[in-house]
mmCIF file of N, CA and C in Angstrom:
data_model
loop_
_atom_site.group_PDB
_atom_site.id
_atom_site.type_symbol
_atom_site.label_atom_id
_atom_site.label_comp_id
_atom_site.label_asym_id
_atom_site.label_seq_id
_atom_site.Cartn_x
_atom_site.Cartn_y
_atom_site.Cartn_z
ATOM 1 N N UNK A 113 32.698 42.047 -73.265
ATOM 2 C CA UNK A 113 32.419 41.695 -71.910
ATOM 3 C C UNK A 113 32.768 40.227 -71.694
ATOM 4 N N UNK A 114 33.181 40.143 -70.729
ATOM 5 C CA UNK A 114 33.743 38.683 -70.051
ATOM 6 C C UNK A 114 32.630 38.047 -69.721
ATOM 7 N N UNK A 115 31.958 36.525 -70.111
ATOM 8 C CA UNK A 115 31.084 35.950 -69.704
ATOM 9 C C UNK A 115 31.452 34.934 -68.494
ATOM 10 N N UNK A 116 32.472 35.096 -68.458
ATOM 11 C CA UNK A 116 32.919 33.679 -67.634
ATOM 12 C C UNK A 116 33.009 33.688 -66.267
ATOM 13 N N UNK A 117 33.442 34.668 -65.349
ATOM 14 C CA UNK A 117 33.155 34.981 -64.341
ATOM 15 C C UNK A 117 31.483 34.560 -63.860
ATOM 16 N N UNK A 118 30.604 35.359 -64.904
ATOM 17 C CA UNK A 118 29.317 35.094 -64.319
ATOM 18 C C UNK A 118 29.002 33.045 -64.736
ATOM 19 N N UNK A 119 29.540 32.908 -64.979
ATOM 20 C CA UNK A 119 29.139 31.832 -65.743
ATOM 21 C C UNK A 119 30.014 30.514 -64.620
ATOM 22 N N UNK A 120 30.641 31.024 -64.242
ATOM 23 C CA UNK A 120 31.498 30.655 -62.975
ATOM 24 C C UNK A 120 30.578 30.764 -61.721
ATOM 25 N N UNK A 121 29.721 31.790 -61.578
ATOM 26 C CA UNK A 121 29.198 32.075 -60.648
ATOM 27 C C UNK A 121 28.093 31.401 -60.206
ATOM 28 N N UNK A 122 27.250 30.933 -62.001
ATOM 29 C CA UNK A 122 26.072 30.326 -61.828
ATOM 30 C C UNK A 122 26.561 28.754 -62.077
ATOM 31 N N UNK A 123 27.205 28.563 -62.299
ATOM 32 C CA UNK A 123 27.765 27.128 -62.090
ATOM 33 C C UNK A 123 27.893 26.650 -60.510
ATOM 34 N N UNK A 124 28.508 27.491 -59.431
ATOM 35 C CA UNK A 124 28.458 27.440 -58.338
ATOM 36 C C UNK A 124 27.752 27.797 -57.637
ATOM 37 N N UNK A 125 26.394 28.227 -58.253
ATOM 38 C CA UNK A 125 25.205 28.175 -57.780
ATOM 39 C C UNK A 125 23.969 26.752 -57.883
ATOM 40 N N UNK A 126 24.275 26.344 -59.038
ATOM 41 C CA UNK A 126 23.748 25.293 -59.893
ATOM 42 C C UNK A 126 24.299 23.882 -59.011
ATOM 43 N N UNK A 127 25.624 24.136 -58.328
ATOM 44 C CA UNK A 127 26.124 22.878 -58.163
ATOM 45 C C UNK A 127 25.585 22.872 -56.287
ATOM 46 N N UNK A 128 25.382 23.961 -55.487
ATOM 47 C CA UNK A 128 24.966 24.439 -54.571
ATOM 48 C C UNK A 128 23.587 23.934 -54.665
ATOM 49 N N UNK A 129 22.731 24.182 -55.523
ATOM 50 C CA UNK A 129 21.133 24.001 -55.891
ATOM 51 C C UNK A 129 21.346 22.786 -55.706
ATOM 52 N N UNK A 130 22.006 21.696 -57.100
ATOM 53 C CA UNK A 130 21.878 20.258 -57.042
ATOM 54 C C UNK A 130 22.317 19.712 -55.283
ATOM 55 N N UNK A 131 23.547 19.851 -55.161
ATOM 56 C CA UNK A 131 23.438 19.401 -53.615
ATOM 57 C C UNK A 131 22.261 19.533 -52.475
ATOM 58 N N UNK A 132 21.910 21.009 -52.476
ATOM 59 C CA UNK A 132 20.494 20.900 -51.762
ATOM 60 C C UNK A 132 19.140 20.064 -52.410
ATOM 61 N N UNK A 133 19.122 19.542 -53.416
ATOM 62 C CA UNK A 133 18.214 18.743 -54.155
ATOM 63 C C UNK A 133 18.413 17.593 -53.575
ATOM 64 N N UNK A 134 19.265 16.928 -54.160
ATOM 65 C CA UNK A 134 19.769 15.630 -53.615
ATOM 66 C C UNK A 134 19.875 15.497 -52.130
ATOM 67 N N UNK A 135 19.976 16.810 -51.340
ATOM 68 C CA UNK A 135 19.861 16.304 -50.100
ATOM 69 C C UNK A 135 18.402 16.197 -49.513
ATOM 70 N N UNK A 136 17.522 17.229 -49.821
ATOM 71 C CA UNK A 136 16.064 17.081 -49.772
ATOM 72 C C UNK A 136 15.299 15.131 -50.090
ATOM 73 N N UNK A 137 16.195 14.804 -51.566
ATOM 74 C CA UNK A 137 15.225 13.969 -51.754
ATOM 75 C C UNK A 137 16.315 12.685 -50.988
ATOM 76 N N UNK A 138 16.994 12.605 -49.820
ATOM 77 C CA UNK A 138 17.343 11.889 -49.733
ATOM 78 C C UNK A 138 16.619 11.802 -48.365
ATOM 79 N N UNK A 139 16.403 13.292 -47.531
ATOM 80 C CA UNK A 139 15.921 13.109 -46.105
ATOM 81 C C UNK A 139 13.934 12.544 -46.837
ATOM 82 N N UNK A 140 13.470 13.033 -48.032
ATOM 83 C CA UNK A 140 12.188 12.504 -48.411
ATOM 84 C C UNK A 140 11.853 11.106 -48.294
ATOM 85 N N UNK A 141 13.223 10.177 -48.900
ATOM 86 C CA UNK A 141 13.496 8.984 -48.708
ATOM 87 C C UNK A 141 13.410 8.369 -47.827
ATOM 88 N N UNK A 142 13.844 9.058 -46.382
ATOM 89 C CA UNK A 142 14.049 8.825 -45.634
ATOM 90 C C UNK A 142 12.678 8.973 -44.205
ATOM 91 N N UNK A 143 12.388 10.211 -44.706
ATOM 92 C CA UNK A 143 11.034 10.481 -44.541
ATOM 93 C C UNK A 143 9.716 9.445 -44.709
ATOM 94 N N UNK A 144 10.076 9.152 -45.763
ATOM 95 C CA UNK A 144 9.046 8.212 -46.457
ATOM 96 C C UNK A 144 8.923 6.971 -45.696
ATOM 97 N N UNK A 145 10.781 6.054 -44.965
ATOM 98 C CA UNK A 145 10.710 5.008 -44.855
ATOM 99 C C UNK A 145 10.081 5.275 -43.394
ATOM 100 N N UNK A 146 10.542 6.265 -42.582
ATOM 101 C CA UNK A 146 9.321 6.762 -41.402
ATOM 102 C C UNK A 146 8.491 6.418 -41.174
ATOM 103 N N UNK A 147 7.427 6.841 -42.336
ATOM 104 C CA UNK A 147 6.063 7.004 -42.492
ATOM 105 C C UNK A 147 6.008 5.328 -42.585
ATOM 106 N N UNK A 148 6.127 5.220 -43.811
ATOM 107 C CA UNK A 148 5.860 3.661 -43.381
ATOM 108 C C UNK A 148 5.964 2.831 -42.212
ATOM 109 N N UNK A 149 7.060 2.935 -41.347
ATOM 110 C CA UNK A 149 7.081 2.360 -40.002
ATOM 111 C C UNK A 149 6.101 2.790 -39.331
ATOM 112 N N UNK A 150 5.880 3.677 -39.498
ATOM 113 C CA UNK A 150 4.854 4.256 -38.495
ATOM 114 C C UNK A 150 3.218 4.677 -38.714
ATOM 115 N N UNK A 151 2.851 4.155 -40.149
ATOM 116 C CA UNK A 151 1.572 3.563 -40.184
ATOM 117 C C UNK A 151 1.771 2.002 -40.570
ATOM 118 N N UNK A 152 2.440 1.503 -40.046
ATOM 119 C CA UNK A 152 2.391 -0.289 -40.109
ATOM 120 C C UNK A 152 2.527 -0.374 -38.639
ATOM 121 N N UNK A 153 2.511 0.104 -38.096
ATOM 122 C CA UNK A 153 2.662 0.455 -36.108
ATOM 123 C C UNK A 153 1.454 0.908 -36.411
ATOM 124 N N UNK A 154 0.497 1.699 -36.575
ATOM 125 C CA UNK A 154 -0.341 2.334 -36.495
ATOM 126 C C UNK A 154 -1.885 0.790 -36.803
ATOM 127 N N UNK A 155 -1.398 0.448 -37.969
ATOM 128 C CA UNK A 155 -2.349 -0.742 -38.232
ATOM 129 C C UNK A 155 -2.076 -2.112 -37.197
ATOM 130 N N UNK A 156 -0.733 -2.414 -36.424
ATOM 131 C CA UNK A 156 -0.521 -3.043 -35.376
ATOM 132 C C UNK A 156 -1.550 -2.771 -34.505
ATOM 133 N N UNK A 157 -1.648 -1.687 -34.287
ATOM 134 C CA UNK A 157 -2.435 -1.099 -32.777
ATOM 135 C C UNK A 157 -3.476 -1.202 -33.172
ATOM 136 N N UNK A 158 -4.527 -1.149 -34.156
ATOM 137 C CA UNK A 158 -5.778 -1.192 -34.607
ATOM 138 C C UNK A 158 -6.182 -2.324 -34.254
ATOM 139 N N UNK A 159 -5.539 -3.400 -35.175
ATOM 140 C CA UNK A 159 -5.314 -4.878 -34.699
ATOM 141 C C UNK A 159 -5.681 -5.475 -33.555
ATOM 142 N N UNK A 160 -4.621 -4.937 -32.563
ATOM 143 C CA UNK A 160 -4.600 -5.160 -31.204
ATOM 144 C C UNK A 160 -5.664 -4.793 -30.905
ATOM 145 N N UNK A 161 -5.867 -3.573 -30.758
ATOM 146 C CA UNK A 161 -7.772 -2.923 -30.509
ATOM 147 C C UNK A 161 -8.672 -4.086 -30.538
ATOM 148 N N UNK A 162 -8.635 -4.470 -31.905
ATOM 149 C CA UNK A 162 -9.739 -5.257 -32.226
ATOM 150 C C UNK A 162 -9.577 -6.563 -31.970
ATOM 151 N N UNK A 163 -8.611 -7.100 -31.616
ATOM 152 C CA UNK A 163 -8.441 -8.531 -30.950
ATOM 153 C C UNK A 163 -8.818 -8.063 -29.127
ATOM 154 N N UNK A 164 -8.304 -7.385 -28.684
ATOM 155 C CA UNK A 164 -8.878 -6.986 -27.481
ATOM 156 C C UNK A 164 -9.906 -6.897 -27.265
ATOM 157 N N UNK A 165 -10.447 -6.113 -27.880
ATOM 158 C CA UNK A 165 -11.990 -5.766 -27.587
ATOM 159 C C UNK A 165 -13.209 -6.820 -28.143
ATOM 160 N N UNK A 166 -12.577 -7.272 -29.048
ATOM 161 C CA UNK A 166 -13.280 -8.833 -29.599
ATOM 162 C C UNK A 166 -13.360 -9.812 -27.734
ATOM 163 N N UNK A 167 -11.948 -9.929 -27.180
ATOM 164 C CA UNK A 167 -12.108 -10.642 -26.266
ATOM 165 C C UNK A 167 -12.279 -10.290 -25.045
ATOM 166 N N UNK A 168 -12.619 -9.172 -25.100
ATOM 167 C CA UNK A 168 -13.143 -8.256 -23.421
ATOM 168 C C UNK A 168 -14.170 -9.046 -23.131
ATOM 169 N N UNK A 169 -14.728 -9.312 -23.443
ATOM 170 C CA UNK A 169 -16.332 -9.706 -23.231
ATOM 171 C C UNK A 169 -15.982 -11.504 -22.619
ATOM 172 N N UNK A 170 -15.145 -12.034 -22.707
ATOM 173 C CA UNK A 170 -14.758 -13.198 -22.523
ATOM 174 C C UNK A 170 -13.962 -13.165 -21.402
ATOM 175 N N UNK A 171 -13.173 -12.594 -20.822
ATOM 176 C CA UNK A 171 -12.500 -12.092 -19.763
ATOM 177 C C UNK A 171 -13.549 -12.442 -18.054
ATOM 178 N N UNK A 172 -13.015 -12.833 -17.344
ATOM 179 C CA UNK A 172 -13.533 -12.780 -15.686
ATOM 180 C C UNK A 172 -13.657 -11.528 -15.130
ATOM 181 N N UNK A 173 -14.893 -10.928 -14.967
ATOM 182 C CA UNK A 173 -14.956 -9.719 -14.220
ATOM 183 C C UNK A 173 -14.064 -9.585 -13.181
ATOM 184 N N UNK A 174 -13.625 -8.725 -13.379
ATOM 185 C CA UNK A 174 -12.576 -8.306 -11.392
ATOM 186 C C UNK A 174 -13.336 -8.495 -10.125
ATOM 187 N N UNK A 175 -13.402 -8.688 -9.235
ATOM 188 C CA UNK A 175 -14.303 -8.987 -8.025
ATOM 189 C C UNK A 175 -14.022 -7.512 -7.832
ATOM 190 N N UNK A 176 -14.954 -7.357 -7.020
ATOM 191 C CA UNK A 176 -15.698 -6.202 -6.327
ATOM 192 C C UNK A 176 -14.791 -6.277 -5.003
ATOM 193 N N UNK A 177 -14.637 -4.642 -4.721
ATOM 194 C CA UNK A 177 -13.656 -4.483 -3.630
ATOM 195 C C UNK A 177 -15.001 -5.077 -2.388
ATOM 196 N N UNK A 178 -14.386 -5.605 -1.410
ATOM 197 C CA UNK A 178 -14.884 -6.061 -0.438
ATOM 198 C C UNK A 178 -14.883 -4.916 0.992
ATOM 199 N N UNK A 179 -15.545 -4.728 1.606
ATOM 200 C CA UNK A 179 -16.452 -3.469 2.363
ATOM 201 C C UNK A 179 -15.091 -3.780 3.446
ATOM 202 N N UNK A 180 -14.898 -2.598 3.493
ATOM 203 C CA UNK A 180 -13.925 -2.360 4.921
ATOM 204 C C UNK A 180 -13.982 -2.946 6.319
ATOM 205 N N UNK A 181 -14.312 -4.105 6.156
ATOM 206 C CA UNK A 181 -14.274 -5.072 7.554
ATOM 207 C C UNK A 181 -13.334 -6.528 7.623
ATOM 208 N N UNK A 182 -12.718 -6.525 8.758
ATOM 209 C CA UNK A 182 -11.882 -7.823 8.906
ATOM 210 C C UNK A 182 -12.808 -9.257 9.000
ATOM 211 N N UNK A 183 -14.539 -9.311 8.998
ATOM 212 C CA UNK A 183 -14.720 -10.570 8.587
ATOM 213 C C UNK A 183 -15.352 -10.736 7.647
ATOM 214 N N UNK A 184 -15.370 -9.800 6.360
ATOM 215 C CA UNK A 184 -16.060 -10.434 4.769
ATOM 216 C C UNK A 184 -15.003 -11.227 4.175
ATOM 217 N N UNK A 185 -13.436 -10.857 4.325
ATOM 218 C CA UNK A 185 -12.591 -12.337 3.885
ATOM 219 C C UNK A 185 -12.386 -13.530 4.410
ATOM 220 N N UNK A 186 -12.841 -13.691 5.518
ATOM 221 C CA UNK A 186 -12.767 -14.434 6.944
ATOM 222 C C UNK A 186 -14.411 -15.385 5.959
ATOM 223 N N UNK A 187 -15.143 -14.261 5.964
ATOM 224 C CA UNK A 187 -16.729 -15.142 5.480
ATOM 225 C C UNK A 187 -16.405 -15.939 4.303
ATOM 226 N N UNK A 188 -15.666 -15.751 3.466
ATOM 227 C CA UNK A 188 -14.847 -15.811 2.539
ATOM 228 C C UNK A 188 -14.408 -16.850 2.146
ATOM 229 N N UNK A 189 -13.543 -17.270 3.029
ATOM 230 C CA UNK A 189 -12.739 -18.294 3.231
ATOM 231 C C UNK A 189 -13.826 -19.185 3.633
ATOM 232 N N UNK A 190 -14.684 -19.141 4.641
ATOM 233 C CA UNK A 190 -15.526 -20.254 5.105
ATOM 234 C C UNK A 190 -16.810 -20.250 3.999
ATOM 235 N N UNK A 191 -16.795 -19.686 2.735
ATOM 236 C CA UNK A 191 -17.924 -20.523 2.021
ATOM 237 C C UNK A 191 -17.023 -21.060 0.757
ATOM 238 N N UNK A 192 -15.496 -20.426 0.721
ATOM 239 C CA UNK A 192 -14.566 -21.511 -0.108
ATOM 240 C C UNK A 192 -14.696 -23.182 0.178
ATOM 241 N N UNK A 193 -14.617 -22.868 1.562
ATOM 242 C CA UNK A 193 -14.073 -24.246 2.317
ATOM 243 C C UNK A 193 -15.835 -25.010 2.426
ATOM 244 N N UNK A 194 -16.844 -24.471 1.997
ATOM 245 C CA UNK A 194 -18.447 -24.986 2.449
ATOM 246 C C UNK A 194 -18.629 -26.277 1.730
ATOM 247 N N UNK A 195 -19.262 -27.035 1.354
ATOM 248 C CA UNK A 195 -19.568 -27.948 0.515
ATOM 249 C C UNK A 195 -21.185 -27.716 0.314
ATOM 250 N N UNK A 196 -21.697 -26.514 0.781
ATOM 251 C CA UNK A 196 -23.275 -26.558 0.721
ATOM 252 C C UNK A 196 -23.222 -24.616 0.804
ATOM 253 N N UNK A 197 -24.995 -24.488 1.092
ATOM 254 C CA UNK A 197 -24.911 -23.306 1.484
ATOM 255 C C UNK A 197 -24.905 -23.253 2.982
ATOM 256 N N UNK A 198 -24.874 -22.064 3.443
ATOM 257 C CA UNK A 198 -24.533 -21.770 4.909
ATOM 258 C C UNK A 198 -25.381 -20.763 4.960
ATOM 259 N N UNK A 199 -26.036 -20.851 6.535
ATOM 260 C CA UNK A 199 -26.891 -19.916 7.098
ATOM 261 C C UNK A 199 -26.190 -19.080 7.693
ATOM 262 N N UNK A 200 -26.481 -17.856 8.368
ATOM 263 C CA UNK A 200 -26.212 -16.900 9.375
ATOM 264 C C UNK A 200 -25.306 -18.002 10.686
ATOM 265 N N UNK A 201 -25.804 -18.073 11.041
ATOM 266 C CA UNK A 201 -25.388 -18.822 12.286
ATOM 267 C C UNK A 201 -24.058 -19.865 11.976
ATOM 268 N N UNK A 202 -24.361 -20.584 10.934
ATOM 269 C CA UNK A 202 -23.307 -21.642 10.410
ATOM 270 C C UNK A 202 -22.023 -20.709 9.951
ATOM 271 N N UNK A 203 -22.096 -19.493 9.741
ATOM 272 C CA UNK A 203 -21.189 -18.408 9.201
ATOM 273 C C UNK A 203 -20.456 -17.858 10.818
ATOM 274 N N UNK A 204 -21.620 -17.678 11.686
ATOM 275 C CA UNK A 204 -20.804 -17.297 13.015
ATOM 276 C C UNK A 204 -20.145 -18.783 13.707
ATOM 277 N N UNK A 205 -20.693 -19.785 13.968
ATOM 278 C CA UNK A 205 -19.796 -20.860 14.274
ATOM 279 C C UNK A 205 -18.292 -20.908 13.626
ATOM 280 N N UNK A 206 -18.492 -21.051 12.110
ATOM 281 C CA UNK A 206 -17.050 -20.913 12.083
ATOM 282 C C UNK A 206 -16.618 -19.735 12.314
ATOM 283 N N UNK A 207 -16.489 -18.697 12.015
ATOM 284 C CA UNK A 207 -15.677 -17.682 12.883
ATOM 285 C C UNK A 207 -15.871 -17.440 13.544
ATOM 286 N N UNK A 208 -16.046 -18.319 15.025
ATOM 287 C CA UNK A 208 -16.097 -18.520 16.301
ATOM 288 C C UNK A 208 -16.657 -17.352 16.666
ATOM 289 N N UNK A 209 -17.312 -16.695 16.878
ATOM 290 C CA UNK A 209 -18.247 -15.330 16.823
ATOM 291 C C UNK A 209 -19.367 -16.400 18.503
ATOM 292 N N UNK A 210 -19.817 -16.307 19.056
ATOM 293 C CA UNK A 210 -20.350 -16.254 20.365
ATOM 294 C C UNK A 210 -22.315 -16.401 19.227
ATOM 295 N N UNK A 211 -22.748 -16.956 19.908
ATOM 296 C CA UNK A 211 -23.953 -17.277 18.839
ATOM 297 C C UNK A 211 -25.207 -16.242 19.914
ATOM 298 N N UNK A 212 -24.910 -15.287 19.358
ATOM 299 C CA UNK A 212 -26.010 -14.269 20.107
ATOM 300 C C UNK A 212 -26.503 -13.824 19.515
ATOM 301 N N UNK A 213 -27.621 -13.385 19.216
ATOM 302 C CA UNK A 213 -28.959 -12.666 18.362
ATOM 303 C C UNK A 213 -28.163 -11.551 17.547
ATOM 304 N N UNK A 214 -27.392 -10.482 18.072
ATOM 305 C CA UNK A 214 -26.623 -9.702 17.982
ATOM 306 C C UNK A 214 -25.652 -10.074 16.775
ATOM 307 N N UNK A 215 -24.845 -10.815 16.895
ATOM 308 C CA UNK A 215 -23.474 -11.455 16.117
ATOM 309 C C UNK A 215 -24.183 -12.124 14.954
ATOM 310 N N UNK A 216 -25.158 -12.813 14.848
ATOM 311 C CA UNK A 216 -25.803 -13.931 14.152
ATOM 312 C C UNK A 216 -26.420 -12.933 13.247
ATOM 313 N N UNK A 217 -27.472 -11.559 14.017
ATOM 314 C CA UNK A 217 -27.661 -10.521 12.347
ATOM 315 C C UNK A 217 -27.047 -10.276 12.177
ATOM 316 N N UNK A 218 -26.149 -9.798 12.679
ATOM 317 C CA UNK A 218 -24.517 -9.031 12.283
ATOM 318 C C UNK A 218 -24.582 -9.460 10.936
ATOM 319 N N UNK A 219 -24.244 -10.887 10.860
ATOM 320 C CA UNK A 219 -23.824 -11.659 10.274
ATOM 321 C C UNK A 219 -24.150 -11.568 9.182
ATOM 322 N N UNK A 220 -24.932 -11.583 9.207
ATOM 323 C CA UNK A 220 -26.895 -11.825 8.030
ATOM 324 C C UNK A 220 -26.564 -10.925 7.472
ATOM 325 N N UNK A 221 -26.542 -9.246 8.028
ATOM 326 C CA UNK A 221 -26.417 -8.358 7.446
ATOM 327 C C UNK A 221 -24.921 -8.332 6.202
ATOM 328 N N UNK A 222 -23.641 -8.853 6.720
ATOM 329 C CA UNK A 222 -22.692 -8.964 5.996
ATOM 330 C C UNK A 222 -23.344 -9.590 4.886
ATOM 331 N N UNK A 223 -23.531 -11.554 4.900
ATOM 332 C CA UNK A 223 -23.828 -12.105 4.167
ATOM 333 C C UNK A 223 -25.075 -11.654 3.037
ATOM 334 N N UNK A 224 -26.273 -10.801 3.508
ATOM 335 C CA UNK A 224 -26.865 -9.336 2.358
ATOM 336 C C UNK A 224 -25.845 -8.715 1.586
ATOM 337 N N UNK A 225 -25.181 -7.693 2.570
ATOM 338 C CA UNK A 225 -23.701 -7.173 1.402
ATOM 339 C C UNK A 225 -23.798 -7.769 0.366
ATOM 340 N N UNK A 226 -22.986 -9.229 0.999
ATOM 341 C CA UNK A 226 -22.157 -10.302 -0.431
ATOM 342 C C UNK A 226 -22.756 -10.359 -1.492
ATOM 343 N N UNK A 227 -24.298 -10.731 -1.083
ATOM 344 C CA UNK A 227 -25.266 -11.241 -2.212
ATOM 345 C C UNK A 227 -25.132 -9.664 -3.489
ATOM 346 N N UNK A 228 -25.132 -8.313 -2.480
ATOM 347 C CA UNK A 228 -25.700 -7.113 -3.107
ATOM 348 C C UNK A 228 -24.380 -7.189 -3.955
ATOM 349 N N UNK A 229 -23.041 -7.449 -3.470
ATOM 350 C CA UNK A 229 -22.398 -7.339 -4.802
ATOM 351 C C UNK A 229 -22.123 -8.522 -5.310
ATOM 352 N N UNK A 230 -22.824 -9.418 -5.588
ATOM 353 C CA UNK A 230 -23.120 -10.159 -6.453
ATOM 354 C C UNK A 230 -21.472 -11.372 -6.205
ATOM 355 N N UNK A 231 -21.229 -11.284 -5.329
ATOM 356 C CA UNK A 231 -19.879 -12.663 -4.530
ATOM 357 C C UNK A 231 -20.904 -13.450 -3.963
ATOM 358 N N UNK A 232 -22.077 -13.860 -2.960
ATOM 359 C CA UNK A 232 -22.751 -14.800 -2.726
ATOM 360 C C UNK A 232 -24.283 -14.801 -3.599
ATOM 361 N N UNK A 233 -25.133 -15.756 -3.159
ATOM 362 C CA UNK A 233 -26.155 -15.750 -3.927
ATOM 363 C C UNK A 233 -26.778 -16.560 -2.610
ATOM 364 N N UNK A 234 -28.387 -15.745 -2.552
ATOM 365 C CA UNK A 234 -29.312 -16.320 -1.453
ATOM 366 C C UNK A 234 -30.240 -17.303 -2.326
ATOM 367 N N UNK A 235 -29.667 -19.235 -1.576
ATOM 368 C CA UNK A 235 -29.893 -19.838 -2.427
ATOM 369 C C UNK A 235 -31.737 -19.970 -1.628
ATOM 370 N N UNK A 236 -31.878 -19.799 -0.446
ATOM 371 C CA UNK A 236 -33.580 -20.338 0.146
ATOM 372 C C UNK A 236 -33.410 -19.064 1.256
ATOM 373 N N UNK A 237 -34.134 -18.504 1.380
ATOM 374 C CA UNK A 237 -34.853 -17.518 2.150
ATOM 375 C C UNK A 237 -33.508 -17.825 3.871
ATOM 376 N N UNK A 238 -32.577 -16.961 3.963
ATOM 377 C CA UNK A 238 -31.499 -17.358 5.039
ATOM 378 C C UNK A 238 -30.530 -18.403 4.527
ATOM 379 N N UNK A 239 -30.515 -19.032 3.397
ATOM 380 C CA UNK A 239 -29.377 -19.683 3.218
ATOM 381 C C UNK A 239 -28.460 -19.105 2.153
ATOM 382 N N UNK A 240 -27.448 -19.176 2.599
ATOM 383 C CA UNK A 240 -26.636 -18.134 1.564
ATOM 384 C C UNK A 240 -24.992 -19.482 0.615
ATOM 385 N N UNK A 241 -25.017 -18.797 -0.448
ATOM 386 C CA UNK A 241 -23.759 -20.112 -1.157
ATOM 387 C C UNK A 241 -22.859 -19.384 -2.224
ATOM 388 N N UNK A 242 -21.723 -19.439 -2.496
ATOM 389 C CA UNK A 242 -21.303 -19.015 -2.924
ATOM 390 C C UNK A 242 -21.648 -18.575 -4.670
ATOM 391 N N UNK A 243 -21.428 -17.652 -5.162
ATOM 392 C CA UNK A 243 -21.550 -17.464 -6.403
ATOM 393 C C UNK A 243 -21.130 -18.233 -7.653
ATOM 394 N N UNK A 244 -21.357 -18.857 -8.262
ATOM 395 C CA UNK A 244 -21.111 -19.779 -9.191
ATOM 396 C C UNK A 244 -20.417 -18.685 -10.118
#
């Protein structure tokens, strides 16, 4: 019996095998350098996490959306510009508002708002100043 044929056969099987070997451990290689990129990205972001969240707490709160009316930025502007606190009334003078019982709580009532979200502060019983 002729061995060589088969022996031919498993040779070109063998050399078929090694190529798929070598190609496996080359995409593994390759695989591997992946992985590494992408848990050294992974420990980046942790990082970041923890430098962030270390400095959240240090950060300026966002102001509070301001109530759907054209004079809480208007009030706004006039306790930027104050050098003291301001009453009800001292709030309708400057925005020329007509000094009527009416306009003057109006007023009061806004300047409550402010205090409730915490943008003014009621420094004496009717005097109102901006938030430090």
């Amino acid at each position: 019996m002729n061995l060589q044929p088969l022996l031919d056969a498993l040779g070109i099987q063998e050399d078929a095998a090694r190529d798929l070997a070598d190609g496996l451990r080359t995409q593994i290689t390759e695989l591997q350098a992946r992985l590494r990129e992408a848990e050294t990205h992974l420990e980046h972001l942790a990082i970041t996490r923890k430098t962030v969240t270390a400095l959240a707490d240090r950060l300026p709160a966002a102001p509070p959306d301001l109530p759907e009316h054209p004079d809480y930025p208007r009030i706004l502007t006039v306790f930027n510009e104050a050098t003291g606190p301001l009453r009800a009334r001292d709030v309708c003078e400057a925005l020329d508002h007509e000094l009527l019982p009416k306009n003057i709580e109006g007023t009061r009532a806004k300047l409550k708002r402010l205090v409730k979200l915490d943008i003014l502060t009621e420094v004496d019983n009717g005097s109102f100043a901006r938030k430090q």
